[in-house]
Short mmCIF file of C-alpha atoms in Angstrom, two decimals:
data_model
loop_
_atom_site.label_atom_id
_atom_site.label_comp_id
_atom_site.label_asym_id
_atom_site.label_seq_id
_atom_site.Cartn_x
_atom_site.Cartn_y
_atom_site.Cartn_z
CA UNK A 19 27.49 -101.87 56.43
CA UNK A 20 24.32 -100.09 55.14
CA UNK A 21 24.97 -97.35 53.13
CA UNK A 22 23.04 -93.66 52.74
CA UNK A 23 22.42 -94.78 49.36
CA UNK A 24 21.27 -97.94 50.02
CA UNK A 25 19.01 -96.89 53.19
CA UNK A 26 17.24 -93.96 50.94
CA UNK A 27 16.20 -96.88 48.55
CA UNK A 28 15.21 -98.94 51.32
CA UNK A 29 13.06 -96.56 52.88
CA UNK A 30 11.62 -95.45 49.75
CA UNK A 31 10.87 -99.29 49.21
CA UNK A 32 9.05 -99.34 52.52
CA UNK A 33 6.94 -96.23 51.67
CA UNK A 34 5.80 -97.67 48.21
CA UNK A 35 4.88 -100.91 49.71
CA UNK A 36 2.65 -99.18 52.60
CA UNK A 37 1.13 -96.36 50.14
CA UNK A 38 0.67 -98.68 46.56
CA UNK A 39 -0.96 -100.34 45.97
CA UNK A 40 -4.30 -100.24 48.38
CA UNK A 41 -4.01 -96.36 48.84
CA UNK A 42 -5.49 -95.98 45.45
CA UNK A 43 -5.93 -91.91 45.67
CA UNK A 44 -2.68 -91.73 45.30
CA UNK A 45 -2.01 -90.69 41.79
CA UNK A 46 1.93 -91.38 40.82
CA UNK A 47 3.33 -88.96 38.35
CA UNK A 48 4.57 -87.06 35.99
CA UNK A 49 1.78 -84.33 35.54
CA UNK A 50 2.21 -82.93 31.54
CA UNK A 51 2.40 -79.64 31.02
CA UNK A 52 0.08 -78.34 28.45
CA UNK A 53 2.09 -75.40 27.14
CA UNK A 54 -0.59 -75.22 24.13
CA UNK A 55 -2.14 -70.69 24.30
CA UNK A 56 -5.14 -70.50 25.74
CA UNK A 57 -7.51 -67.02 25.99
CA UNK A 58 -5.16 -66.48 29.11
CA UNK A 59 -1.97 -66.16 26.95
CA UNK A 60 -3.64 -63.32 25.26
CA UNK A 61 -3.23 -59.27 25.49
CA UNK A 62 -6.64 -57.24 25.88
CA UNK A 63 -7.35 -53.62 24.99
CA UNK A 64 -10.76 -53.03 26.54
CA UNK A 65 -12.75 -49.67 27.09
CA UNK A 66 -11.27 -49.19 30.94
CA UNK A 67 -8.17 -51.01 30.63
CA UNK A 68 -5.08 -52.81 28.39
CA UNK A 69 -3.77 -56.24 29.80
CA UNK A 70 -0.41 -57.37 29.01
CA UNK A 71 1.23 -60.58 29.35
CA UNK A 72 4.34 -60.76 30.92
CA UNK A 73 6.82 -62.76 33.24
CA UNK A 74 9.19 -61.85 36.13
CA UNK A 75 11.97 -64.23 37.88
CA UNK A 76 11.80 -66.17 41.12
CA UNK A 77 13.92 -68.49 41.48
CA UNK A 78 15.81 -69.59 38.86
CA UNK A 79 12.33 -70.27 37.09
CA UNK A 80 9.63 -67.48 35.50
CA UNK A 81 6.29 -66.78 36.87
CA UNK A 82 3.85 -65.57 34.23
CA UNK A 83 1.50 -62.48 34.84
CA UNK A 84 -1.49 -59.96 33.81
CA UNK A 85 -0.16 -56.26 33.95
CA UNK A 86 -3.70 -54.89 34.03
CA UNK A 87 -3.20 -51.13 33.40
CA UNK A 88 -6.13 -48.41 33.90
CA UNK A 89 -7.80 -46.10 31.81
CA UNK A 90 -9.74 -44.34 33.88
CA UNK A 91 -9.76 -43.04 37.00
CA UNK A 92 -6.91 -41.34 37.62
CA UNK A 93 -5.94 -37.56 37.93
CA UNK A 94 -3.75 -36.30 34.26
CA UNK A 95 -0.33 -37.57 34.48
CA UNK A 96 -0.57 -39.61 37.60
CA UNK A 97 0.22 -42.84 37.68
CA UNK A 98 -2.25 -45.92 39.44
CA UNK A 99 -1.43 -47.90 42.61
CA UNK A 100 -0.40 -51.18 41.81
CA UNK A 101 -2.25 -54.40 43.44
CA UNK A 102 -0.29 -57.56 43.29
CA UNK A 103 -2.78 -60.47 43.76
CA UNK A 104 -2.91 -64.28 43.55
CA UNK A 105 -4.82 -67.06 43.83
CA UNK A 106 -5.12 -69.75 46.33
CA UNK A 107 -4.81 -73.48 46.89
CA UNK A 108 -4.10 -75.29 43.82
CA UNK A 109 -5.72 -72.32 41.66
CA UNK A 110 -4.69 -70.25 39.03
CA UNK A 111 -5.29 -66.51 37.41
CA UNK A 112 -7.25 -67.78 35.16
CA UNK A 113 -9.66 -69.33 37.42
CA UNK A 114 -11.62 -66.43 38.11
CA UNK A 115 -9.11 -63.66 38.36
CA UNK A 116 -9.66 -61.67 35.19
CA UNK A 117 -12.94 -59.92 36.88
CA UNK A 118 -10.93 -58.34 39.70
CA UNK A 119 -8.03 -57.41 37.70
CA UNK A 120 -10.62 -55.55 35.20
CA UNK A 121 -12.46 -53.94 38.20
CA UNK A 122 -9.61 -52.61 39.61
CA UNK A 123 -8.40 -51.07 36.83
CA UNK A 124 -12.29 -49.60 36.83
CA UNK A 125 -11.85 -48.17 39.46
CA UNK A 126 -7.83 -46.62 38.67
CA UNK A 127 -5.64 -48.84 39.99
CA UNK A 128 -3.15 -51.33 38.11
CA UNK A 129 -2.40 -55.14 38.96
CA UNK A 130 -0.22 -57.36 38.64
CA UNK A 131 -2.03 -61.35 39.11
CA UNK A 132 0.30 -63.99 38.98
CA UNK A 133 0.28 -67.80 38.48
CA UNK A 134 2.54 -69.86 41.70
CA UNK A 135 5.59 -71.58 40.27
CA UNK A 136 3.87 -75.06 38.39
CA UNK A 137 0.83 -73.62 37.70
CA UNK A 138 -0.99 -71.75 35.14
CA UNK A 139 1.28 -70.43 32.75
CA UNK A 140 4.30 -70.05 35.26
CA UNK A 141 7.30 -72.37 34.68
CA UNK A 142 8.14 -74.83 36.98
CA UNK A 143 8.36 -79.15 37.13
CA UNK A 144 7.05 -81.05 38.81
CA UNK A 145 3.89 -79.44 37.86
CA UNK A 146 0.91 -78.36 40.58
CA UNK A 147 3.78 -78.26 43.70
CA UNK A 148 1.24 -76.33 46.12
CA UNK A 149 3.99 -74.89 49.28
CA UNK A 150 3.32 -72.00 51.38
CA UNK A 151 6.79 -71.66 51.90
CA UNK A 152 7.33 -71.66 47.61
CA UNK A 153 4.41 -69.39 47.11
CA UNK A 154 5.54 -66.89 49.59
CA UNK A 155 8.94 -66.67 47.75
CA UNK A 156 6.41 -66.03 44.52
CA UNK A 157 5.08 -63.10 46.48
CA UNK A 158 8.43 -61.72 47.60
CA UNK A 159 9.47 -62.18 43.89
CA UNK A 160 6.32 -60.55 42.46
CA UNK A 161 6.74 -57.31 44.79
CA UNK A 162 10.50 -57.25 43.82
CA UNK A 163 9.53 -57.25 40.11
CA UNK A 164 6.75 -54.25 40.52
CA UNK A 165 8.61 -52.09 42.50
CA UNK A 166 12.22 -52.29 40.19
CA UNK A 167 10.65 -52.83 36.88
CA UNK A 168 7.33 -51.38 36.88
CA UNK A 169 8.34 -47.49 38.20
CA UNK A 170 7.77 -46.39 34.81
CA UNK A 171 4.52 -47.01 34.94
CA UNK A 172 2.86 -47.23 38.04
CA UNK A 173 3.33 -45.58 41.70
CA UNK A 174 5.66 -48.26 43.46
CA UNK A 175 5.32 -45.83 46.50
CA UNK A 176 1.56 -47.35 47.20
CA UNK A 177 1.81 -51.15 46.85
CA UNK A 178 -1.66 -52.95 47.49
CA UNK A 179 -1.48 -56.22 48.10
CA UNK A 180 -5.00 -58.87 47.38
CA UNK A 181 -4.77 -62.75 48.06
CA UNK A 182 -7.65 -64.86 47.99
CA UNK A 183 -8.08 -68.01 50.60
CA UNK A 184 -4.82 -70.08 50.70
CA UNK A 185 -3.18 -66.83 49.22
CA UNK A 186 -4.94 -64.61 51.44
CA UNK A 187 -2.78 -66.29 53.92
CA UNK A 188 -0.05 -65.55 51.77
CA UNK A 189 -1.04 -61.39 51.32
CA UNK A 190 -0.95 -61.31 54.57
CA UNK A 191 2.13 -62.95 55.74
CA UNK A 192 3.95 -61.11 52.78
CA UNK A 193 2.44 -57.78 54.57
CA UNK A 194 3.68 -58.69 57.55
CA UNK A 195 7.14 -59.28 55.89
CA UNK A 196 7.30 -56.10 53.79
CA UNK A 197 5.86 -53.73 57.21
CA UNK A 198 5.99 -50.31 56.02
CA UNK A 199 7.03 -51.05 52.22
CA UNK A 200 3.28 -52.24 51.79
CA UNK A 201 0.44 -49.72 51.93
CA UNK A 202 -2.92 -52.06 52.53
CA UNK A 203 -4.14 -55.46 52.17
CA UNK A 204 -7.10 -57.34 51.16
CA UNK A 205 -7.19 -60.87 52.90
CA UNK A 206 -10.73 -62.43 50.52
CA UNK A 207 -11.98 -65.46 52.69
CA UNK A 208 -8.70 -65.79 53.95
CA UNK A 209 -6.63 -69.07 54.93
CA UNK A 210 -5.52 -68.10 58.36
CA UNK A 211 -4.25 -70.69 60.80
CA UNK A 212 -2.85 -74.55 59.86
CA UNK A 213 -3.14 -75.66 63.23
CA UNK A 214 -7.16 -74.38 63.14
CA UNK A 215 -7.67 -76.37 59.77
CA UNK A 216 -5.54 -79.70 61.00
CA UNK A 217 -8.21 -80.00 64.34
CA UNK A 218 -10.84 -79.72 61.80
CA UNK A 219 -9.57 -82.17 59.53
CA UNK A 220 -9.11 -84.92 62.21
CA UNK A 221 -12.84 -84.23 63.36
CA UNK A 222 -13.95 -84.56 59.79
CA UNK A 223 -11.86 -87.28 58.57
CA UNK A 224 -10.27 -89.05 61.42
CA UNK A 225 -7.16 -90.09 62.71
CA UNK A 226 -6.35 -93.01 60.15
CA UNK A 227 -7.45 -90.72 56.79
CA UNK A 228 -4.71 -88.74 58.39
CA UNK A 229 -2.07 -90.82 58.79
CA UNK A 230 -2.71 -92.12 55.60
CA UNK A 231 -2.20 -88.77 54.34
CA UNK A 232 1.17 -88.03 55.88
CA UNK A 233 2.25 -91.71 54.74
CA UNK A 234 1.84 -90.63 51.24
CA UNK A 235 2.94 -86.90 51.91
CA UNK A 236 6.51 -88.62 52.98
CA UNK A 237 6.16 -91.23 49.54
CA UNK A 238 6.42 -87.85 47.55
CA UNK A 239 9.02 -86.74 49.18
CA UNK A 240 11.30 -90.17 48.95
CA UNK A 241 10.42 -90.26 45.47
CA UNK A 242 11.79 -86.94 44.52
CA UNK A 243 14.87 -88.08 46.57
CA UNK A 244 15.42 -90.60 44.36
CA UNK A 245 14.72 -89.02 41.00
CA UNK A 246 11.15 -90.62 40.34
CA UNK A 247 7.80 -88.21 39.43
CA UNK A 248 6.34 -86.75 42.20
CA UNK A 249 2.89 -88.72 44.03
CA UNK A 250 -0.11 -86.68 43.83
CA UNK A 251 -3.68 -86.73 45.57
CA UNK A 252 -6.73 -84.93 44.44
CA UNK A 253 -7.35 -80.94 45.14
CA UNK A 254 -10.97 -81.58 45.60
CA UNK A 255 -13.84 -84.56 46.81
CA UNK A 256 -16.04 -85.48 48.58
CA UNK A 257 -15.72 -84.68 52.66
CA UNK A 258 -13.85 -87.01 54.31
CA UNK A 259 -12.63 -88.44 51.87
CA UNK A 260 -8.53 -88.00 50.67
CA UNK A 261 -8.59 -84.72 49.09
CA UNK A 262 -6.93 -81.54 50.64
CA UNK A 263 -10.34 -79.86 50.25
CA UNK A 264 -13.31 -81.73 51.07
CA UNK A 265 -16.47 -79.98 49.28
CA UNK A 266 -20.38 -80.42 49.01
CA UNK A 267 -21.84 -80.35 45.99
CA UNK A 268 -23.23 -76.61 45.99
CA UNK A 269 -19.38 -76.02 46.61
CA UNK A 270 -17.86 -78.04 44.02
CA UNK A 271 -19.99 -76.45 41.48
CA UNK A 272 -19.26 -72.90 42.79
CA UNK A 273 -15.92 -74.14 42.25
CA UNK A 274 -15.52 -75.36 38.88
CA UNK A 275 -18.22 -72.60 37.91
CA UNK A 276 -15.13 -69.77 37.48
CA UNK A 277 -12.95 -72.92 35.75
CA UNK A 278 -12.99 -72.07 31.57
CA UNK A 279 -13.37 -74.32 29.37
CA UNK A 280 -9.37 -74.61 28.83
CA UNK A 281 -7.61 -74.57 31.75
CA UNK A 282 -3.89 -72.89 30.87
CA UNK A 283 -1.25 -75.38 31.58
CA UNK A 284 -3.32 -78.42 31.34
CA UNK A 285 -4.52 -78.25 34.60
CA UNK A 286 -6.10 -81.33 36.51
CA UNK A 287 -7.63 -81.93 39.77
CA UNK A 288 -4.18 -82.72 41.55
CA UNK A 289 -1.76 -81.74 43.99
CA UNK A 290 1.37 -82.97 45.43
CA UNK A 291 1.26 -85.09 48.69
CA UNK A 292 3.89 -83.47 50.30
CA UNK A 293 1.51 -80.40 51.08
CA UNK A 294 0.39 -82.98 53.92
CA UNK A 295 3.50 -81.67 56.15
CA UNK A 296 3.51 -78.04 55.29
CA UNK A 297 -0.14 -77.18 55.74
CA UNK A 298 -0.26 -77.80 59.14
CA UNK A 299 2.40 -75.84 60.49
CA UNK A 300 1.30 -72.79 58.20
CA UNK A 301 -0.17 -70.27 60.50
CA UNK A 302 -0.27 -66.47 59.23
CA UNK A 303 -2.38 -65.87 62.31
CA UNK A 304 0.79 -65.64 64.45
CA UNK A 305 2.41 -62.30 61.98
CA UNK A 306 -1.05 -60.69 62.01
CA UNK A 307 0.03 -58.53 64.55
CA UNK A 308 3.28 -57.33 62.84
CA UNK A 309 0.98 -55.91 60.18
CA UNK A 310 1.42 -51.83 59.90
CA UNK A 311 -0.78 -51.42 56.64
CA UNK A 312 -4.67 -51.45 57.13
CA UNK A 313 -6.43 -54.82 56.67
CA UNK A 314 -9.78 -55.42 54.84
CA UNK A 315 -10.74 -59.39 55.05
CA UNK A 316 -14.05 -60.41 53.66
CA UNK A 317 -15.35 -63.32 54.77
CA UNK A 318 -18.44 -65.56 53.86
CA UNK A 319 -21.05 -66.46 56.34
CA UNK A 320 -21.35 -70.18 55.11
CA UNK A 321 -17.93 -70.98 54.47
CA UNK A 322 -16.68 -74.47 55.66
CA UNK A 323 -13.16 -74.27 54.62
CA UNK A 324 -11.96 -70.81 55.93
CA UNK A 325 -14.93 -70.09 58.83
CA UNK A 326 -16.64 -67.33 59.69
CA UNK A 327 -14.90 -67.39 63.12
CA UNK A 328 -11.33 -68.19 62.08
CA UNK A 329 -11.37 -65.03 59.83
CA UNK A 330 -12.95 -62.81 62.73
CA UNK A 331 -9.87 -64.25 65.36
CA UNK A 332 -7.53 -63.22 62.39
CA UNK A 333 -9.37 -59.39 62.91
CA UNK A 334 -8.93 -59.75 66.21
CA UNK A 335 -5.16 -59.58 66.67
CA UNK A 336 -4.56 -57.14 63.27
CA UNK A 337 -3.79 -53.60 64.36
CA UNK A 338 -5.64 -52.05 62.03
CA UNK A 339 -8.11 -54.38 60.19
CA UNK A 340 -11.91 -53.86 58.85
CA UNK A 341 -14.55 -56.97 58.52
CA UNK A 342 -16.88 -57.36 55.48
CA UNK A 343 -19.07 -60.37 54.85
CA UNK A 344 -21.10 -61.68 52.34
CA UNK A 345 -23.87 -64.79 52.83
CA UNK A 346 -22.03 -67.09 50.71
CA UNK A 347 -19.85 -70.31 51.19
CA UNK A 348 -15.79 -69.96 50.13
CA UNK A 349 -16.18 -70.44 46.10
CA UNK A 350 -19.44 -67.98 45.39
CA UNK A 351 -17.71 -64.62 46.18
CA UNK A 352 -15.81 -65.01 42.90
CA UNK A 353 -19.19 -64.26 40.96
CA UNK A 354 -22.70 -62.77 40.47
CA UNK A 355 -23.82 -60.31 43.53
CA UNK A 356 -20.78 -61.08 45.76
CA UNK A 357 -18.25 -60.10 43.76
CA UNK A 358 -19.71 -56.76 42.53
CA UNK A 359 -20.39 -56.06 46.27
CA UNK A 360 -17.44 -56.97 47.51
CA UNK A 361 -15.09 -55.38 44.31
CA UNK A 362 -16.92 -52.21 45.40
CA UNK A 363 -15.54 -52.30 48.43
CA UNK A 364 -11.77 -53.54 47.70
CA UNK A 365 -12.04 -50.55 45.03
CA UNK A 366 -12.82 -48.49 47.93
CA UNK A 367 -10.16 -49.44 50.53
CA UNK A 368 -7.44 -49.52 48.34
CA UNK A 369 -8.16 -45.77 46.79
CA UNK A 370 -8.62 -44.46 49.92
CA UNK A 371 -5.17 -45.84 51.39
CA UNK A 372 -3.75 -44.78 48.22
CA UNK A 373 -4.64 -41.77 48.93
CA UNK A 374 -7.34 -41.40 45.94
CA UNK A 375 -10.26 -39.51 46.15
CA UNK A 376 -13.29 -41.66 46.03
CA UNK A 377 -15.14 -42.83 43.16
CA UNK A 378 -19.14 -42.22 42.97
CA UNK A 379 -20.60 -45.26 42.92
CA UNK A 380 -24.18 -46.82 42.98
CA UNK A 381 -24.90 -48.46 46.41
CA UNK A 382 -27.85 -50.50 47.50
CA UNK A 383 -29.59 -49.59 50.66
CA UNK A 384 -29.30 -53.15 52.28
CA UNK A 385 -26.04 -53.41 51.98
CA UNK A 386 -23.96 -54.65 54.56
CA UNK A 387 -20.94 -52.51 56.00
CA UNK A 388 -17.65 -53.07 56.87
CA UNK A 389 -17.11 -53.58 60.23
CA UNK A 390 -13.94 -51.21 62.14
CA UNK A 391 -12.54 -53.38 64.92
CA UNK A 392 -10.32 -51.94 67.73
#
């Protein structure tokens, strides 16, 4: 008789024989941690702002944060708003993440940015484990943390949320979650729909890339159920090719442009398999409507990984949701004119569903406005 112990090694046998050797991508682990201080690990005390470095729990492990608090802004005595934001697919704060945090607290309003569970400086093995379901407990544990730890400081009456692509998926499902406890949301060129993104990646890489991918996505899996490192295949490529985003060259350098030069946590071009399984069936899309706090999603015009059109369906069936786009693909809104346009306008939203009077700002003529929907 053929026992469970005995069929587990024989299907993990089967898995390694039809994913290694010839599926080269596949990248076997363990993925270091580089627990070596990098600029991120460090406290700031700037003009408009102080940023401290701390952690919360979620669990069992620690997530590491930047408490950006204000110095401006704000009526004598009151305390800021506090925005708890993230990053998205395989990304980490300090890809980028700094600018808003010191914007915001330009314009009177504290954050808290945190790194996922595996990433970044965030505990957590094996390393770069990218799962909706695992980052939305991050989010649940991040609001839990602000709101019983953070009263001394900041108004946990008017929690803002901000998640940017794969975790603007994640703001908004935690909105959805949260109903009334959250007060408004930015969704940044939002991940919206799983099913959406798995009908584009059979038209763009076919059916046997695919299979190939859920092959490997189960190898992961049957090697963590036997103790070995996890299986990994790269964040970023070429299209079409395995990756789990499949970029141009204008949009890998847009990408790697907000990277610094050390990357906290060693971070490499990786992510687990596994992610094969879970992506699909992630679809915030279907909680959109549960939403009670207002909605601002930006969007970019030439974006090929979260479309135009997807974000505009996600408006579409919010209850109370605003549109703002800028004319770049997914990975330039994190710098030059995009983000100060767009930071404007997140300053904006937020302080007015705060309740905050509005800041006077500089505005160019040709600007683009936000667009109400029904």
């Amino acid at each position: 008789m053929i026992t469970s112990r005995v069929l587990t090694y024989l299907v993990v046998a089967v898995a390694g024989l039809v994913v290694l050797p010839w599926d080269t991508d596949v990248i076997p682990g363990p993925l270091p941690r580089d627990a070596s201080q990098t600029e991120a690990d460090a406290p700031q005390n700037a003009a408009t702002y102080t940023r401290e470095v701390i952690y919360f729990p979620c669990s069992g492990e620690r997530c590491q944060a930047w408490l950006y608090m204000p110095k401006q802004g704000l009526a004598p005595g009151r305390k800021p708003p506090i925005v708890i934001a993230a990053h998205g697919l395989g990304a980490q704060k300090d890809f980028g993440l700094a600018a808003y945090g010191e914007r915001f607290a330009a314009g009177g309003l504290a954050s808290l940015i945190f790194d996922y569970r595996t990433f970044g400086g965030s505990d957590g093995e094996p390393r770069h484990w990218v799962s909706p379901k695992r980052h939305l407990q991050d989010w649940q544990s991040a609001f839990d943390f602000a709101v019983s730890q953070l009263g001394g400081k900041v108004d946990t009456s008017k929690v803002l949320l901000w998640g940017t692509s794969f975790g603007g998926g994640h703001a908004l499902t935690t909105a959805a979650n949260l109903r009334d406890n959250i007060t408004a949301v930015v969704a940044q060129v939002p991940f919206t729909d799983g099913k959406a993104a798995f009908a584009k990646n059979v038209k763009e890489r076919g059916y046997p890339r695919i299979a190939r991918a859920v092959i490997a996505a189960l190898h992961d899996m049957l090697r963590s159920a036997i103790n070995m490192p996890a299986a990994y295949y790269p964040l970023i490529g070429e299209p079409g090719m395995t990756n789990f985003m499949g970029l141009t060259q204008d949009e890998q350098e847009a990408y790697y442009a907000k990277h610094p030069a050390k990357k906290q946590g060693g971070w490499r071009n990786l992510g687990r398999c596994r992610l094969a399984l879970e992506a699909s069936a992630y679809r915030p899309i279907t909680l959109l409507p549960q939403i009670t706090a207002p909605v601002l999603f930006a969007a970019a015009t030439k974006d090929q990984l979260c479309p135009l059109d997807g974000v505009k369906a996600a408006v579409a069936v919010t209850p109370n949701a605003q549109l703002v786009t800028v004319d770049t693909n997914h990975f330039q809104v994190y710098s030059g004119e995009a983000l100060e346009y767009l930071s404007e306008k997140y300053v904006e939203f937020f302080r007015q569903a705060a309740g905050l009077p509005a800041q006077v700002a500089a505005s160019s003529s040709n600007e683009e406005q936000p667009q109400d929907v029904e």
